[in-house]
């Protein structure tokens, strides 16, 4: 998950550029210099990160012949949702880059599967590591993420239902900081207990264009899980030999909420429009209803 979300941060950090000035607007015709720069950049990023991961991440773990393993039941499925989320936004980035280059809609959509192909490469690296293995469940999640982006473009020519992400700190990190992170960005990336993934549906996009319903207001469904100190189950001791509480109940959480569709908010500032687009994958903190095995809860503000 650490590697996966870092890819998302790198991808979305470039999104504001598409809105800051006319040079970054989509080209009406094929622009070869732009296309060359996009293909070269994507190739460099893909090859560079694969080589870097292979040299600096996997070299510290024993290698093995290519093999698979079943991790479909780990972390209550949170890591699989993260895979789909990452694959989706890698597809968004690849599609936008090619449209900026003047590539046709159909050809740009083919590269909406860039997230799937990129993550498949990482999956094969996992497959040669004795520590992990090639995960068919990860591949299924990667496929779903790419298909979700491509399917909406084919059906509606736009993204009406957007995956979103939110995070709130939890006490679980104090119990296993070596696994769940020790504060800051590390905690956000590794602590599944605090992560929530959302599907935000833009309501206005399903209504007539003349509708007075706010274009920026969305309805959001969320998924999370808590009580997790390990992948499959909760261990009795952490890395320091400290006894861990055995009263934590691992369970899934479901949410209903509203959301702001920030990339549909247009201002007079091109810079601000770019910023809104770049952060549009974050779920805006708003009143939320939670459903879980513990009952139904209302949160005045939920992150």
PDB file of C-alpha atoms in Angstrom:
ATOM      1  CA  UNK A   1       0.000   0.000   0.000  1.00  0.00           C
ATOM      2  CA  UNK A   2       2.934   2.325   0.751  1.00  0.00           C
ATOM      3  CA  UNK A   3       4.083   2.151  -2.883  1.00  0.00           C
ATOM      4  CA  UNK A   4       0.549   2.328  -4.248  1.00  0.00           C
ATOM      5  CA  UNK A   5      -0.521   5.578  -2.610  1.00  0.00           C
ATOM      6  CA  UNK A   6       2.817   7.239  -3.375  1.00  0.00           C
ATOM      7  CA  UNK A   7       1.972   6.719  -7.044  1.00  0.00           C
ATOM      8  CA  UNK A   8      -1.315   8.559  -6.510  1.00  0.00           C
ATOM      9  CA  UNK A   9       0.433  11.518  -4.872  1.00  0.00           C
ATOM     10  CA  UNK A  10       2.872  11.738  -7.778  1.00  0.00           C
ATOM     11  CA  UNK A  11       0.088  11.492 -10.349  1.00  0.00           C
ATOM     12  CA  UNK A  12      -2.252  14.072  -8.876  1.00  0.00           C
ATOM     13  CA  UNK A  13       0.516  16.571  -8.167  1.00  0.00           C
ATOM     14  CA  UNK A  14       0.661  17.257 -11.906  1.00  0.00           C
ATOM     15  CA  UNK A  15      -3.057  17.762 -12.447  1.00  0.00           C
ATOM     16  CA  UNK A  16      -3.138  21.539 -11.779  1.00  0.00           C
ATOM     17  CA  UNK A  17      -1.010  22.139 -14.835  1.00  0.00           C
ATOM     18  CA  UNK A  18      -3.927  21.235 -17.084  1.00  0.00           C
ATOM     19  CA  UNK A  19      -5.823  24.311 -15.974  1.00  0.00           C
ATOM     20  CA  UNK A  20      -3.267  27.058 -15.415  1.00  0.00           C
ATOM     21  CA  UNK A  21      -2.923  28.490 -18.913  1.00  0.00           C
ATOM     22  CA  UNK A  22      -3.839  27.865 -22.535  1.00  0.00           C
ATOM     23  CA  UNK A  23      -0.603  26.042 -23.253  1.00  0.00           C
ATOM     24  CA  UNK A  24      -1.945  23.176 -21.158  1.00  0.00           C
ATOM     25  CA  UNK A  25      -5.361  22.992 -22.843  1.00  0.00           C
ATOM     26  CA  UNK A  26      -6.222  19.926 -24.926  1.00  0.00           C
ATOM     27  CA  UNK A  27      -4.960  20.115 -28.511  1.00  0.00           C
ATOM     28  CA  UNK A  28      -7.613  19.847 -31.265  1.00  0.00           C
ATOM     29  CA  UNK A  29      -5.170  18.044 -33.548  1.00  0.00           C
ATOM     30  CA  UNK A  30      -2.294  15.669 -32.979  1.00  0.00           C
ATOM     31  CA  UNK A  31       0.610  17.600 -31.485  1.00  0.00           C
ATOM     32  CA  UNK A  32       3.701  15.455 -32.055  1.00  0.00           C
ATOM     33  CA  UNK A  33       6.070  17.361 -29.723  1.00  0.00           C
ATOM     34  CA  UNK A  34       3.548  17.002 -26.898  1.00  0.00           C
ATOM     35  CA  UNK A  35       2.970  13.326 -27.694  1.00  0.00           C
ATOM     36  CA  UNK A  36       6.693  12.617 -27.722  1.00  0.00           C
ATOM     37  CA  UNK A  37       7.086  14.337 -24.358  1.00  0.00           C
ATOM     38  CA  UNK A  38       4.169  12.372 -22.879  1.00  0.00           C
ATOM     39  CA  UNK A  39       5.350   8.990 -24.168  1.00  0.00           C
ATOM     40  CA  UNK A  40       8.933   9.714 -23.134  1.00  0.00           C
ATOM     41  CA  UNK A  41       7.854  10.873 -19.693  1.00  0.00           C
ATOM     42  CA  UNK A  42       5.563   7.897 -19.111  1.00  0.00           C
ATOM     43  CA  UNK A  43       8.258   5.478 -20.269  1.00  0.00           C
ATOM     44  CA  UNK A  44      10.872   7.087 -18.048  1.00  0.00           C
ATOM     45  CA  UNK A  45       8.562   7.029 -15.027  1.00  0.00           C
ATOM     46  CA  UNK A  46       7.554   3.405 -15.601  1.00  0.00           C
ATOM     47  CA  UNK A  47      11.051   2.048 -16.239  1.00  0.00           C
ATOM     48  CA  UNK A  48      12.622   4.257 -13.588  1.00  0.00           C
ATOM     49  CA  UNK A  49      10.238   3.286 -10.813  1.00  0.00           C
ATOM     50  CA  UNK A  50      10.447  -0.423 -11.699  1.00  0.00           C
ATOM     51  CA  UNK A  51      14.244  -0.312 -11.555  1.00  0.00           C
ATOM     52  CA  UNK A  52      14.176   1.730  -8.349  1.00  0.00           C
ATOM     53  CA  UNK A  53      11.734  -0.615  -6.629  1.00  0.00           C
ATOM     54  CA  UNK A  54      13.702  -3.635  -7.777  1.00  0.00           C
ATOM     55  CA  UNK A  55      16.984  -2.188  -6.506  1.00  0.00           C
ATOM     56  CA  UNK A  56      16.000  -0.397  -3.307  1.00  0.00           C
ATOM     57  CA  UNK A  57      12.828  -2.137  -2.118  1.00  0.00           C
ATOM     58  CA  UNK A  58      12.961  -5.781  -3.146  1.00  0.00           C
ATOM     59  CA  UNK A  59      16.722  -6.298  -2.778  1.00  0.00           C
ATOM     60  CA  UNK A  60      16.348  -6.417   1.021  1.00  0.00           C
ATOM     61  CA  UNK A  61      14.075  -9.457   0.770  1.00  0.00           C
ATOM     62  CA  UNK A  62      14.839 -13.003  -0.452  1.00  0.00           C
ATOM     63  CA  UNK A  63      14.043 -13.683  -4.120  1.00  0.00           C
ATOM     64  CA  UNK A  64      12.154 -16.725  -5.368  1.00  0.00           C
ATOM     65  CA  UNK A  65      10.753 -18.162  -8.613  1.00  0.00           C
ATOM     66  CA  UNK A  66       7.576 -16.496  -9.849  1.00  0.00           C
ATOM     67  CA  UNK A  67       4.726 -17.587  -7.596  1.00  0.00           C
ATOM     68  CA  UNK A  68       1.292 -16.407  -6.524  1.00  0.00           C
ATOM     69  CA  UNK A  69      -0.399 -16.173  -3.152  1.00  0.00           C
ATOM     70  CA  UNK A  70      -3.888 -15.428  -1.891  1.00  0.00           C
ATOM     71  CA  UNK A  71      -4.140 -12.170   0.050  1.00  0.00           C
ATOM     72  CA  UNK A  72      -7.778 -11.525  -0.832  1.00  0.00           C
ATOM     73  CA  UNK A  73      -8.908 -11.682   2.798  1.00  0.00           C
ATOM     74  CA  UNK A  74      -6.260  -9.397   4.268  1.00  0.00           C
ATOM     75  CA  UNK A  75      -7.100  -6.034   5.862  1.00  0.00           C
ATOM     76  CA  UNK A  76     -10.847  -6.558   5.335  1.00  0.00           C
ATOM     77  CA  UNK A  77     -10.336  -5.764   1.645  1.00  0.00           C
ATOM     78  CA  UNK A  78      -9.036  -2.234   2.247  1.00  0.00           C
ATOM     79  CA  UNK A  79      -5.798  -2.791   0.334  1.00  0.00           C
ATOM     80  CA  UNK A  80      -7.763  -4.105  -2.656  1.00  0.00           C
ATOM     81  CA  UNK A  81      -9.922  -0.990  -2.731  1.00  0.00           C
ATOM     82  CA  UNK A  82      -6.688   0.998  -2.642  1.00  0.00           C
ATOM     83  CA  UNK A  83      -5.421  -0.879  -5.690  1.00  0.00           C
ATOM     84  CA  UNK A  84      -8.574  -0.073  -7.631  1.00  0.00           C
ATOM     85  CA  UNK A  85      -8.371   3.568  -6.540  1.00  0.00           C
ATOM     86  CA  UNK A  86      -4.778   3.861  -7.730  1.00  0.00           C
ATOM     87  CA  UNK A  87      -5.458   2.152 -11.051  1.00  0.00           C
ATOM     88  CA  UNK A  88      -8.388   4.498 -11.681  1.00  0.00           C
ATOM     89  CA  UNK A  89      -6.372   7.679 -11.136  1.00  0.00           C
ATOM     90  CA  UNK A  90      -3.384   6.430 -13.111  1.00  0.00           C
ATOM     91  CA  UNK A  91      -5.892   5.973 -15.932  1.00  0.00           C
ATOM     92  CA  UNK A  92      -7.167   9.522 -15.443  1.00  0.00           C
ATOM     93  CA  UNK A  93      -3.620  10.845 -15.673  1.00  0.00           C
ATOM     94  CA  UNK A  94      -2.770   8.836 -18.796  1.00  0.00           C
ATOM     95  CA  UNK A  95      -5.993   9.815 -20.560  1.00  0.00           C
ATOM     96  CA  UNK A  96      -5.606  13.532 -19.790  1.00  0.00           C
ATOM     97  CA  UNK A  97      -1.989  13.537 -20.918  1.00  0.00           C
ATOM     98  CA  UNK A  98      -2.876  11.996 -24.278  1.00  0.00           C
ATOM     99  CA  UNK A  99      -5.879  14.271 -24.835  1.00  0.00           C
ATOM    100  CA  UNK A 100      -3.542  17.201 -24.143  1.00  0.00           C
ATOM    101  CA  UNK A 101      -1.388  15.798 -26.951  1.00  0.00           C
ATOM    102  CA  UNK A 102      -4.314  15.770 -29.382  1.00  0.00           C
ATOM    103  CA  UNK A 103      -4.724  11.984 -29.466  1.00  0.00           C
ATOM    104  CA  UNK A 104      -8.187  10.746 -30.473  1.00  0.00           C
ATOM    105  CA  UNK A 105     -10.715   9.783 -27.816  1.00  0.00           C
ATOM    106  CA  UNK A 106     -10.544   6.040 -28.522  1.00  0.00           C
ATOM    107  CA  UNK A 107      -6.755   5.904 -28.501  1.00  0.00           C
ATOM    108  CA  UNK A 108      -6.591   7.996 -25.338  1.00  0.00           C
ATOM    109  CA  UNK A 109      -9.036   5.597 -23.695  1.00  0.00           C
ATOM    110  CA  UNK A 110      -6.796   2.655 -24.496  1.00  0.00           C
ATOM    111  CA  UNK A 111      -4.156   4.333 -22.389  1.00  0.00           C
ATOM    112  CA  UNK A 112      -6.719   4.723 -19.635  1.00  0.00           C
ATOM    113  CA  UNK A 113      -5.529   1.211 -18.847  1.00  0.00           C
ATOM    114  CA  UNK A 114      -2.056   2.580 -18.059  1.00  0.00           C
ATOM    115  CA  UNK A 115      -2.773   2.169 -14.363  1.00  0.00           C
ATOM    116  CA  UNK A 116      -3.511  -1.519 -14.880  1.00  0.00           C
ATOM    117  CA  UNK A 117      -0.338  -2.080 -16.896  1.00  0.00           C
ATOM    118  CA  UNK A 118       1.816  -0.085 -14.488  1.00  0.00           C
ATOM    119  CA  UNK A 119       0.538  -1.905 -11.419  1.00  0.00           C
ATOM    120  CA  UNK A 120       0.800  -5.252 -13.216  1.00  0.00           C
ATOM    121  CA  UNK A 121       4.533  -4.616 -13.505  1.00  0.00           C
ATOM    122  CA  UNK A 122       4.764  -4.055  -9.762  1.00  0.00           C
ATOM    123  CA  UNK A 123       2.704  -7.193  -9.198  1.00  0.00           C
ATOM    124  CA  UNK A 124       5.232  -9.252 -11.148  1.00  0.00           C
ATOM    125  CA  UNK A 125       8.020  -7.847  -8.976  1.00  0.00           C
ATOM    126  CA  UNK A 126       6.016  -9.029  -5.962  1.00  0.00           C
ATOM    127  CA  UNK A 127       5.733 -12.431  -7.638  1.00  0.00           C
ATOM    128  CA  UNK A 128       9.513 -12.884  -7.591  1.00  0.00           C
ATOM    129  CA  UNK A 129       9.811 -11.947  -3.919  1.00  0.00           C
ATOM    130  CA  UNK A 130       9.641 -14.672  -1.264  1.00  0.00           C
ATOM    131  CA  UNK A 131       8.163 -12.095   1.102  1.00  0.00           C
ATOM    132  CA  UNK A 132       5.049 -11.624  -1.029  1.00  0.00           C
ATOM    133  CA  UNK A 133       3.867 -13.131  -4.306  1.00  0.00           C
ATOM    134  CA  UNK A 134       1.823 -12.394  -7.394  1.00  0.00           C
ATOM    135  CA  UNK A 135      -1.710 -11.601  -6.210  1.00  0.00           C
ATOM    136  CA  UNK A 136      -4.637 -12.407  -8.485  1.00  0.00           C
ATOM    137  CA  UNK A 137      -6.850 -10.410  -6.126  1.00  0.00           C
ATOM    138  CA  UNK A 138      -4.650  -7.344  -6.662  1.00  0.00           C
ATOM    139  CA  UNK A 139      -4.852  -7.839 -10.420  1.00  0.00           C
ATOM    140  CA  UNK A 140      -8.645  -8.053 -10.235  1.00  0.00           C
ATOM    141  CA  UNK A 141      -8.748  -4.792  -8.261  1.00  0.00           C
ATOM    142  CA  UNK A 142      -6.397  -3.103 -10.733  1.00  0.00           C
ATOM    143  CA  UNK A 143      -8.610  -4.242 -13.604  1.00  0.00           C
ATOM    144  CA  UNK A 144     -11.730  -2.930 -11.879  1.00  0.00           C
ATOM    145  CA  UNK A 145     -10.161   0.495 -11.338  1.00  0.00           C
ATOM    146  CA  UNK A 146      -9.151   0.910 -14.979  1.00  0.00           C
ATOM    147  CA  UNK A 147     -12.476  -0.454 -16.217  1.00  0.00           C
ATOM    148  CA  UNK A 148     -14.372   1.971 -13.989  1.00  0.00           C
ATOM    149  CA  UNK A 149     -12.654   4.940 -15.618  1.00  0.00           C
ATOM    150  CA  UNK A 150     -12.865   3.654 -19.199  1.00  0.00           C
ATOM    151  CA  UNK A 151     -16.479   2.529 -18.802  1.00  0.00           C
ATOM    152  CA  UNK A 152     -17.672   5.958 -17.688  1.00  0.00           C
ATOM    153  CA  UNK A 153     -15.879   7.684 -20.551  1.00  0.00           C
ATOM    154  CA  UNK A 154     -17.474   5.308 -23.050  1.00  0.00           C
ATOM    155  CA  UNK A 155     -20.924   5.645 -21.512  1.00  0.00           C
ATOM    156  CA  UNK A 156     -21.090   9.336 -20.581  1.00  0.00           C
ATOM    157  CA  UNK A 157     -17.975  11.018 -22.041  1.00  0.00           C
ATOM    158  CA  UNK A 158     -17.203  12.205 -18.503  1.00  0.00           C
ATOM    159  CA  UNK A 159     -16.621  10.925 -14.973  1.00  0.00           C
ATOM    160  CA  UNK A 160     -19.909  11.192 -13.097  1.00  0.00           C
ATOM    161  CA  UNK A 161     -18.932   8.836 -10.280  1.00  0.00           C
ATOM    162  CA  UNK A 162     -15.538   9.602  -8.771  1.00  0.00           C
ATOM    163  CA  UNK A 163     -13.531   7.539  -6.288  1.00  0.00           C
ATOM    164  CA  UNK A 164     -12.472   9.644  -3.307  1.00  0.00           C
ATOM    165  CA  UNK A 165     -10.215   9.189  -0.280  1.00  0.00           C
ATOM    166  CA  UNK A 166     -10.271  10.473   3.292  1.00  0.00           C
ATOM    167  CA  UNK A 167      -8.293   9.783   6.444  1.00  0.00           C
ATOM    168  CA  UNK A 168      -8.566  10.321  10.169  1.00  0.00           C
ATOM    169  CA  UNK A 169      -5.973   9.365  12.773  1.00  0.00           C
ATOM    170  CA  UNK A 170      -6.670   6.359  15.019  1.00  0.00           C
ATOM    171  CA  UNK A 171      -5.090   4.927  18.165  1.00  0.00           C
ATOM    172  CA  UNK A 172      -4.175   1.683  16.403  1.00  0.00           C
ATOM    173  CA  UNK A 173      -0.884   3.213  15.272  1.00  0.00           C
ATOM    174  CA  UNK A 174       0.265   3.473  18.897  1.00  0.00           C
ATOM    175  CA  UNK A 175      -0.058  -0.295  19.234  1.00  0.00           C
ATOM    176  CA  UNK A 176       1.838  -1.320  16.072  1.00  0.00           C
ATOM    177  CA  UNK A 177       3.748   1.704  14.737  1.00  0.00           C
ATOM    178  CA  UNK A 178       6.178  -0.609  12.924  1.00  0.00           C
ATOM    179  CA  UNK A 179       3.310  -1.792  10.698  1.00  0.00           C
ATOM    180  CA  UNK A 180       0.724   0.997  10.782  1.00  0.00           C
ATOM    181  CA  UNK A 181       3.045   4.002  10.698  1.00  0.00           C
ATOM    182  CA  UNK A 182       4.409   6.354  13.288  1.00  0.00           C
ATOM    183  CA  UNK A 183       2.671   9.651  12.596  1.00  0.00           C
ATOM    184  CA  UNK A 184       2.553  12.033   9.659  1.00  0.00           C
ATOM    185  CA  UNK A 185       2.298  10.918   6.055  1.00  0.00           C
ATOM    186  CA  UNK A 186       3.609   7.458   6.922  1.00  0.00           C
ATOM    187  CA  UNK A 187       0.561   6.878   9.098  1.00  0.00           C
ATOM    188  CA  UNK A 188      -1.824   8.057   6.389  1.00  0.00           C
ATOM    189  CA  UNK A 189      -0.275   5.630   3.919  1.00  0.00           C
ATOM    190  CA  UNK A 190      -0.081   2.557   6.146  1.00  0.00           C
ATOM    191  CA  UNK A 191      -2.921   2.727   8.672  1.00  0.00           C
ATOM    192  CA  UNK A 192      -5.911   1.072   7.009  1.00  0.00           C
ATOM    193  CA  UNK A 193      -7.988   1.676  10.145  1.00  0.00           C
ATOM    194  CA  UNK A 194      -8.107   5.409   9.417  1.00  0.00           C
ATOM    195  CA  UNK A 195      -8.626   5.242   5.659  1.00  0.00           C
ATOM    196  CA  UNK A 196     -12.020   5.547   3.984  1.00  0.00           C
ATOM    197  CA  UNK A 197     -12.659   5.110   0.269  1.00  0.00           C
ATOM    198  CA  UNK A 198     -15.690   6.714  -1.346  1.00  0.00           C
ATOM    199  CA  UNK A 199     -17.703   6.716  -4.541  1.00  0.00           C
ATOM    200  CA  UNK A 200     -19.085  10.226  -5.030  1.00  0.00           C
ATOM    201  CA  UNK A 201     -21.903  10.509  -7.562  1.00  0.00           C
ATOM    202  CA  UNK A 202     -22.502  13.913  -9.133  1.00  0.00           C
ATOM    203  CA  UNK A 203     -26.277  14.313  -9.044  1.00  0.00           C
ATOM    204  CA  UNK A 204     -26.583  17.175 -11.547  1.00  0.00           C
ATOM    205  CA  UNK A 205     -24.870  15.132 -14.263  1.00  0.00           C
ATOM    206  CA  UNK A 206     -27.853  12.747 -14.262  1.00  0.00           C
ATOM    207  CA  UNK A 207     -30.392  15.593 -14.551  1.00  0.00           C
ATOM    208  CA  UNK A 208     -31.287  17.917 -17.404  1.00  0.00           C
ATOM    209  CA  UNK A 209     -28.697  20.601 -18.060  1.00  0.00           C
ATOM    210  CA  UNK A 210     -31.149  23.373 -17.151  1.00  0.00           C
ATOM    211  CA  UNK A 211     -31.719  21.853 -13.703  1.00  0.00           C
ATOM    212  CA  UNK A 212     -31.135  24.253 -10.796  1.00  0.00           C
ATOM    213  CA  UNK A 213     -29.591  21.499  -8.688  1.00  0.00           C
ATOM    214  CA  UNK A 214     -26.029  22.542  -7.687  1.00  0.00           C
ATOM    215  CA  UNK A 215     -23.463  21.144 -10.107  1.00  0.00           C
ATOM    216  CA  UNK A 216     -20.894  20.836  -7.340  1.00  0.00           C
ATOM    217  CA  UNK A 217     -22.974  18.709  -4.926  1.00  0.00           C
ATOM    218  CA  UNK A 218     -22.547  14.922  -4.865  1.00  0.00           C
ATOM    219  CA  UNK A 219     -23.929  11.942  -2.958  1.00  0.00           C
ATOM    220  CA  UNK A 220     -21.225   9.696  -1.541  1.00  0.00           C
ATOM    221  CA  UNK A 221     -21.010   6.055  -0.430  1.00  0.00           C
ATOM    222  CA  UNK A 222     -18.014   5.111   1.702  1.00  0.00           C
ATOM    223  CA  UNK A 223     -16.225   1.964   2.815  1.00  0.00           C
ATOM    224  CA  UNK A 224     -13.750   1.450   5.634  1.00  0.00           C
ATOM    225  CA  UNK A 225     -12.675  -1.036   8.301  1.00  0.00           C
ATOM    226  CA  UNK A 226     -11.286  -0.877  11.816  1.00  0.00           C
ATOM    227  CA  UNK A 227      -9.914  -2.990  14.656  1.00  0.00           C
ATOM    228  CA  UNK A 228      -7.038  -4.257  12.483  1.00  0.00           C
ATOM    229  CA  UNK A 229      -3.528  -4.779  13.872  1.00  0.00           C
ATOM    230  CA  UNK A 230      -2.498  -7.283  11.210  1.00  0.00           C
ATOM    231  CA  UNK A 231      -3.423  -8.477   7.744  1.00  0.00           C
ATOM    232  CA  UNK A 232      -5.403 -11.640   8.522  1.00  0.00           C
ATOM    233  CA  UNK A 233      -5.761 -11.393  12.296  1.00  0.00           C
ATOM    234  CA  UNK A 234      -4.468  -9.434  15.267  1.00  0.00           C
ATOM    235  CA  UNK A 235      -1.207 -10.711  16.830  1.00  0.00           C
ATOM    236  CA  UNK A 236      -0.654 -11.045  20.555  1.00  0.00           C
ATOM    237  CA  UNK A 237       2.621  -9.079  20.588  1.00  0.00           C
ATOM    238  CA  UNK A 238       4.042  -6.173  18.605  1.00  0.00           C
ATOM    239  CA  UNK A 239       7.638  -5.889  17.340  1.00  0.00           C
ATOM    240  CA  UNK A 240       8.865  -4.742  20.776  1.00  0.00           C
ATOM    241  CA  UNK A 241       7.271  -7.700  22.537  1.00  0.00           C
ATOM    242  CA  UNK A 242       4.544  -5.580  24.106  1.00  0.00           C
ATOM    243  CA  UNK A 243       1.288  -7.440  24.708  1.00  0.00           C
ATOM    244  CA  UNK A 244      -1.481  -6.180  22.422  1.00  0.00           C
ATOM    245  CA  UNK A 245      -5.141  -5.947  23.469  1.00  0.00           C
ATOM    246  CA  UNK A 246      -7.210  -8.922  22.342  1.00  0.00           C
ATOM    247  CA  UNK A 247     -10.538  -7.115  22.687  1.00  0.00           C
ATOM    248  CA  UNK A 248     -10.375  -5.311  19.333  1.00  0.00           C
ATOM    249  CA  UNK A 249     -13.063  -6.488  16.933  1.00  0.00           C
ATOM    250  CA  UNK A 250     -12.149  -6.344  13.267  1.00  0.00           C
ATOM    251  CA  UNK A 251     -15.139  -5.174  11.243  1.00  0.00           C
ATOM    252  CA  UNK A 252     -16.205  -3.337   8.117  1.00  0.00           C
ATOM    253  CA  UNK A 253     -17.834   0.106   8.068  1.00  0.00           C
ATOM    254  CA  UNK A 254     -20.189   1.625   5.497  1.00  0.00           C
ATOM    255  CA  UNK A 255     -21.004   5.321   5.126  1.00  0.00           C
ATOM    256  CA  UNK A 256     -23.564   7.652   3.571  1.00  0.00           C
ATOM    257  CA  UNK A 257     -22.599  11.277   3.080  1.00  0.00           C
ATOM    258  CA  UNK A 258     -22.646  14.318   0.828  1.00  0.00           C
ATOM    259  CA  UNK A 259     -19.597  15.607  -1.000  1.00  0.00           C
ATOM    260  CA  UNK A 260     -18.386  18.616  -2.973  1.00  0.00           C
ATOM    261  CA  UNK A 261     -17.377  17.929  -6.578  1.00  0.00           C
ATOM    262  CA  UNK A 262     -14.517  20.419  -6.564  1.00  0.00           C
ATOM    263  CA  UNK A 263     -13.475  20.051 -10.196  1.00  0.00           C
ATOM    264  CA  UNK A 264     -16.942  21.289 -11.264  1.00  0.00           C
ATOM    265  CA  UNK A 265     -16.507  24.535  -9.306  1.00  0.00           C
ATOM    266  CA  UNK A 266     -15.281  27.221 -11.704  1.00  0.00           C
ATOM    267  CA  UNK A 267     -13.697  30.448 -10.478  1.00  0.00           C
ATOM    268  CA  UNK A 268     -12.157  33.435 -12.253  1.00  0.00           C
ATOM    269  CA  UNK A 269      -8.702  32.259 -11.213  1.00  0.00           C
ATOM    270  CA  UNK A 270      -7.132  29.624 -13.467  1.00  0.00           C
ATOM    271  CA  UNK A 271      -4.661  28.813 -10.704  1.00  0.00           C
ATOM    272  CA  UNK A 272      -7.461  28.192  -8.203  1.00  0.00           C
ATOM    273  CA  UNK A 273      -9.332  26.064 -10.749  1.00  0.00           C
ATOM    274  CA  UNK A 274      -6.196  23.971 -11.118  1.00  0.00           C
ATOM    275  CA  UNK A 275      -5.831  23.560  -7.376  1.00  0.00           C
ATOM    276  CA  UNK A 276      -9.479  22.492  -7.029  1.00  0.00           C
ATOM    277  CA  UNK A 277      -9.013  19.909  -9.761  1.00  0.00           C
ATOM    278  CA  UNK A 278      -5.815  18.584  -8.189  1.00  0.00           C
ATOM    279  CA  UNK A 279      -7.431  17.951  -4.795  1.00  0.00           C
ATOM    280  CA  UNK A 280     -10.757  16.696  -6.142  1.00  0.00           C
ATOM    281  CA  UNK A 281      -9.861  13.108  -5.225  1.00  0.00           C
ATOM    282  CA  UNK A 282     -10.138  13.986  -1.515  1.00  0.00           C
ATOM    283  CA  UNK A 283     -13.546  13.466   0.082  1.00  0.00           C
ATOM    284  CA  UNK A 284     -14.699  16.735   1.637  1.00  0.00           C
ATOM    285  CA  UNK A 285     -15.469  16.377   5.395  1.00  0.00           C
ATOM    286  CA  UNK A 286     -19.249  16.648   5.820  1.00  0.00           C
ATOM    287  CA  UNK A 287     -22.027  15.129   7.987  1.00  0.00           C
ATOM    288  CA  UNK A 288     -22.006  11.339   7.604  1.00  0.00           C
ATOM    289  CA  UNK A 289     -24.038   8.322   8.716  1.00  0.00           C
ATOM    290  CA  UNK A 290     -22.042   5.182   9.585  1.00  0.00           C
ATOM    291  CA  UNK A 291     -23.359   1.608   9.454  1.00  0.00           C
ATOM    292  CA  UNK A 292     -21.439  -1.292  11.030  1.00  0.00           C
ATOM    293  CA  UNK A 293     -21.925  -4.329  13.248  1.00  0.00           C
ATOM    294  CA  UNK A 294     -21.766  -1.946  16.211  1.00  0.00           C
ATOM    295  CA  UNK A 295     -24.868  -0.100  15.027  1.00  0.00           C
ATOM    296  CA  UNK A 296     -25.756   3.146  13.257  1.00  0.00           C
ATOM    297  CA  UNK A 297     -23.918   6.370  14.113  1.00  0.00           C
ATOM    298  CA  UNK A 298     -24.189   9.979  12.991  1.00  0.00           C
ATOM    299  CA  UNK A 299     -20.997  12.020  12.601  1.00  0.00           C
ATOM    300  CA  UNK A 300     -21.553  15.814  12.344  1.00  0.00           C
ATOM    301  CA  UNK A 301     -18.247  16.002  10.460  1.00  0.00           C
ATOM    302  CA  UNK A 302     -16.450  12.911   9.189  1.00  0.00           C
ATOM    303  CA  UNK A 303     -12.972  12.810   7.692  1.00  0.00           C
TER     304      UNK A 303
END
